[in-house]
Backbone as a chain_set.jsonl record, in Angstrom:
{"seq": "MTRSGRRTRSRPFPDPWGLSVVRIRVLVVDDHRIFAESLAAALAAEPDVDVAAAGSAPAALRCLDRAAGEGRRFDVLLVDA", "coords": {"N": [[17.317, -0.855, -8.083], [17.164, -3.209, -10.787], [19.338, -4.811, -13.158], [17.909, -4.972, -15.509], [16.337, -2.632, -15.298], [14.057, -2.5, -13.804], [12.192, -1.819, -10.931], [13.056, -2.744, -7.638], [11.575, -4.05, -4.618], [12.176, -3.292, -1.231], [11.114, -4.323, 1.102], [10.729, -6.956, 2.388], [8.934, -9.608, 4.057], [8.963, -12.291, 6.502], [8.325, -15.557, 5.247], [6.258, -18.517, 5.641], [7.674, -20.569, 4.7], [10.208, -19.857, 4.642], [10.794, -18.185, 2.61], [11.494, -15.061, 1.005], [9.093, -12.637, 0.891], [7.564, -9.993, -0.799], [6.091, -6.978, 0.521], [3.531, -4.934, -0.406], [2.534, -1.676, -0.471], [-0.54, -0.041, -0.223], [-2.621, 2.759, -0.869], [-6.086, 3.618, -0.484], [-8.334, 5.782, -1.804], [-11.323, 7.311, -1.532], [-14.23, 9.115, -1.731], [-16.527, 8.013, -0.575], [-16.627, 6.795, 2.368], [-17.063, 4.222, 3.513], [-17.013, 2.525, 1.355], [-14.321, 2.947, 0.741], [-13.031, 1.946, 3.029], [-13.995, -0.729, 2.977], [-13.0, -1.756, 0.693], [-10.312, -1.499, 1.232], [-10.05, -3.297, 3.549], [-10.636, -5.756, 2.134], [-8.432, -5.913, 0.525], [-6.39, -5.892, 2.529], [-6.652, -8.503, 3.384], [-4.999, -10.061, 1.944], [-1.819, -11.589, 2.334], [0.474, -10.267, 1.542], [0.069, -7.496, 1.382], [-0.116, -4.197, 2.537], [-2.346, -1.816, 3.689], [-3.891, 1.45, 3.653], [-6.645, 3.587, 4.2], [-8.451, 6.326, 2.916], [-10.87, 9.001, 3.155], [-11.144, 11.291, 1.738], [-9.757, 13.889, -0.36], [-8.075, 15.804, 1.197], [-7.582, 14.103, 3.459], [-6.265, 12.038, 2.42], [-3.932, 13.436, 1.519], [-2.851, 14.051, 4.073], [-2.322, 11.613, 4.986], [-0.413, 10.669, 3.072], [1.482, 12.609, 3.704], [2.155, 12.068, 6.262], [3.209, 9.45, 6.07], [5.513, 10.012, 4.424], [6.871, 11.556, 6.187], [7.612, 9.581, 7.914], [9.389, 8.146, 6.591], [8.435, 6.347, 4.789], [6.723, 4.882, 1.797], [3.968, 4.803, -0.522], [3.214, 2.12, -2.767], [1.197, 1.854, -4.532], [-1.597, 3.749, -5.429], [-4.955, 3.973, -5.168], [-7.428, 5.772, -6.451], [-10.573, 7.403, -6.5], [-11.625, 9.416, -8.794]], "CA": [[16.912, -1.193, -9.438], [17.946, -4.217, -11.225], [19.901, -4.469, -14.491], [16.76, -4.69, -16.472], [15.771, -1.361, -15.085], [12.822, -2.742, -13.011], [12.283, -1.394, -9.413], [12.798, -3.836, -6.685], [11.048, -3.583, -3.265], [13.15, -3.589, -0.136], [10.485, -4.507, 2.45], [10.266, -8.319, 2.507], [8.621, -10.268, 5.33], [9.213, -13.761, 6.467], [7.278, -16.441, 4.71], [6.404, -19.786, 6.476], [8.683, -21.553, 4.06], [11.54, -19.283, 4.584], [11.103, -17.387, 1.369], [11.25, -13.622, 1.188], [7.931, -12.08, 0.303], [7.57, -8.471, -0.847], [4.836, -6.347, 0.925], [3.113, -3.85, -1.222], [1.714, -0.645, 0.297], [-1.666, 0.594, -0.958], [-3.604, 3.77, -0.314], [-7.277, 3.679, -1.139], [-8.862, 7.096, -1.523], [-12.816, 7.47, -2.122], [-15.187, 9.909, -0.984], [-17.493, 7.092, 0.088], [-15.662, 6.217, 3.299], [-17.465, 2.837, 3.704], [-16.536, 1.854, 0.232], [-12.857, 2.896, 0.773], [-12.66, 0.964, 4.151], [-14.351, -2.053, 2.627], [-11.915, -2.093, -0.316], [-9.005, -1.718, 2.04], [-10.285, -4.51, 4.231], [-10.551, -6.861, 1.233], [-6.997, -5.961, 0.044], [-5.665, -6.295, 3.636], [-6.655, -9.829, 3.721], [-3.842, -10.613, 1.263], [-0.699, -11.572, 3.202], [1.656, -9.314, 1.068], [-0.521, -6.164, 1.033], [-0.331, -3.247, 3.648], [-3.27, -0.923, 3.178], [-4.495, 2.45, 4.35], [-7.827, 4.206, 3.54], [-8.753, 7.841, 3.11], [-12.275, 9.274, 2.65], [-11.177, 12.635, 1.073], [-8.419, 14.305, -0.807], [-7.25, 16.202, 2.314], [-7.217, 12.949, 4.35], [-5.209, 11.364, 1.584], [-2.751, 14.225, 1.645], [-2.407, 13.933, 5.297], [-1.791, 10.228, 5.04], [0.822, 10.845, 2.309], [2.528, 13.454, 4.482], [2.539, 11.304, 7.551], [4.041, 8.296, 5.527], [6.684, 10.546, 3.994], [7.609, 11.997, 7.39], [8.168, 8.382, 8.542], [10.341, 7.567, 5.538], [7.712, 5.216, 4.023], [6.048, 5.375, 0.634], [2.909, 3.825, -1.079], [3.549, 1.579, -4.026], [-0.048, 1.885, -5.291], [-2.718, 4.712, -4.933], [-6.302, 3.725, -5.755], [-8.175, 7.047, -6.235], [-11.718, 7.592, -7.185], [-11.671, 10.845, -9.25]], "C": [[17.726, -2.304, -9.842], [18.503, -3.865, -12.548], [18.941, -4.285, -15.433], [16.121, -3.377, -16.357], [14.429, -1.34, -14.261], [13.103, -2.389, -11.496], [12.267, -2.618, -8.727], [12.372, -3.213, -5.389], [11.992, -4.162, -2.258], [12.39, -3.891, 1.206], [9.937, -6.04, 2.534], [9.871, -8.682, 4.07], [8.87, -11.637, 5.252], [8.007, -14.562, 5.997], [7.376, -17.788, 5.464], [7.403, -20.75, 5.913], [10.039, -21.1, 4.079], [11.95, -18.43, 3.373], [10.928, -15.976, 1.659], [10.143, -13.146, 0.36], [7.931, -10.609, 0.329], [6.153, -8.052, -0.375], [4.58, -5.082, 0.01], [2.206, -2.924, -0.547], [0.802, 0.039, -0.586], [-2.426, 1.594, -0.248], [-4.812, 3.819, -1.149], [-7.952, 5.107, -0.822], [-10.255, 7.131, -2.277], [-13.549, 8.324, -1.168], [-16.373, 9.178, -0.304], [-16.635, 6.329, 1.077], [-15.944, 4.779, 3.545], [-16.928, 2.023, 2.6], [-14.865, 1.761, 0.402], [-12.412, 1.869, 1.906], [-12.96, -0.415, 3.735], [-13.264, -2.6, 1.622], [-10.576, -2.365, 0.441], [-9.083, -2.964, 2.905], [-10.094, -5.742, 3.362], [-9.067, -7.051, 0.817], [-6.002, -6.415, 1.144], [-5.65, -7.746, 4.007], [-5.591, -10.642, 2.893], [-2.585, -10.526, 2.096], [0.445, -10.642, 2.782], [1.112, -7.882, 0.795], [-0.683, -5.326, 2.34], [-1.198, -2.195, 3.082], [-3.712, 0.119, 4.146], [-5.699, 2.98, 3.474], [-7.919, 5.707, 3.843], [-10.093, 8.122, 2.528], [-12.285, 10.545, 1.903], [-9.87, 12.881, 0.584], [-7.541, 14.869, 0.244], [-6.769, 15.122, 3.191], [-6.117, 12.135, 3.723], [-3.9, 12.098, 1.665], [-2.11, 14.103, 3.085], [-1.633, 12.57, 5.536], [-0.399, 10.125, 4.303], [1.94, 11.404, 3.088], [3.16, 12.699, 5.65], [3.516, 10.151, 7.145], [5.456, 8.867, 5.104], [7.534, 10.956, 5.21], [8.269, 10.674, 8.136], [9.133, 7.607, 7.679], [9.725, 6.344, 4.833], [7.042, 5.812, 2.758], [4.914, 4.421, 0.292], [3.368, 3.357, -2.464], [2.345, 1.811, -5.023], [-1.118, 2.883, -4.616], [-4.004, 4.38, -5.815], [-7.21, 4.843, -5.503], [-9.43, 7.02, -7.143], [-11.797, 9.104, -7.549], [-13.056, 11.346, -9.262]], "O": [[18.858, -2.446, -9.379], [18.231, -2.784, -13.07], [19.127, -3.379, -16.246], [15.387, -2.994, -17.268], [13.801, -0.297, -14.079], [14.17, -2.68, -10.954], [11.545, -3.533, -9.124], [12.707, -2.074, -5.063], [12.514, -5.271, -2.366], [12.954, -3.734, 2.289], [8.741, -6.243, 2.742], [10.379, -8.161, 5.063], [8.994, -12.209, 4.169], [6.855, -14.267, 6.315], [8.47, -18.165, 5.885], [7.903, -21.639, 6.603], [10.957, -21.782, 3.624], [13.094, -18.042, 3.135], [10.185, -15.686, 2.596], [10.245, -13.246, -0.863], [8.257, -10.001, 1.348], [5.154, -8.646, -0.78], [5.5, -4.3, -0.23], [1.154, -3.349, -0.069], [1.205, 0.642, -1.581], [-2.865, 1.359, 0.878], [-4.721, 4.024, -2.359], [-8.075, 5.494, 0.34], [-10.308, 6.996, -3.499], [-13.45, 8.211, 0.054], [-17.111, 9.782, 0.474], [-15.988, 5.346, 0.716], [-14.958, 4.088, 3.803], [-16.422, 0.926, 2.835], [-14.233, 0.718, 0.231], [-11.518, 1.051, 1.691], [-12.196, -1.299, 4.123], [-12.745, -3.71, 1.737], [-9.885, -3.363, 0.233], [-8.074, -3.669, 2.936], [-9.45, -6.696, 3.799], [-8.544, -8.164, 0.767], [-5.019, -7.116, 0.906], [-4.821, -8.209, 4.791], [-5.362, -11.816, 3.184], [-2.28, -9.426, 2.557], [1.287, -10.282, 3.605], [1.715, -7.153, 0.008], [-1.405, -5.801, 3.216], [-0.844, -1.663, 2.029], [-3.91, -0.18, 5.324], [-5.739, 2.838, 2.252], [-7.505, 6.21, 4.888], [-10.447, 7.548, 1.498], [-13.354, 10.925, 1.426], [-8.91, 12.225, 0.989], [-6.36, 14.521, 0.28], [-5.63, 15.183, 3.655], [-5.2, 11.631, 4.373], [-2.854, 11.478, 1.857], [-0.884, 14.062, 3.195], [-0.566, 12.461, 6.14], [0.584, 9.596, 4.822], [3.061, 10.904, 3.177], [4.355, 12.689, 5.946], [4.523, 9.927, 7.816], [6.473, 8.244, 5.41], [8.743, 10.73, 5.248], [9.284, 10.747, 8.827], [9.612, 6.534, 8.044], [10.427, 5.45, 4.359], [6.825, 7.018, 2.647], [4.91, 3.297, 0.795], [3.867, 4.165, -3.247], [2.555, 1.942, -6.229], [-1.43, 2.8, -3.428], [-4.012, 4.528, -7.037], [-7.767, 4.911, -4.407], [-9.377, 6.682, -8.325], [-12.013, 9.945, -6.676], [-13.291, 12.504, -9.609]]}, "num_chains": 1, "name": "protein.A"}
């Protein structure tokens, strides 16, 4: 956390100009698998976004459990309720 109380991200990756760029982890959950994968692919085209897609709530929970077991977390969850 910074002094202002804002969270900081600790997963920078090298930038071509030598700057530190933060990677944002996103999980896309939608029961329409093709839509979830298409949205994930569009987001993955951004250089600072890591994306995973899940086609159901149980698949999303497995993905979250696997990430937690590896000591990682998602910064954003996009869920179609």
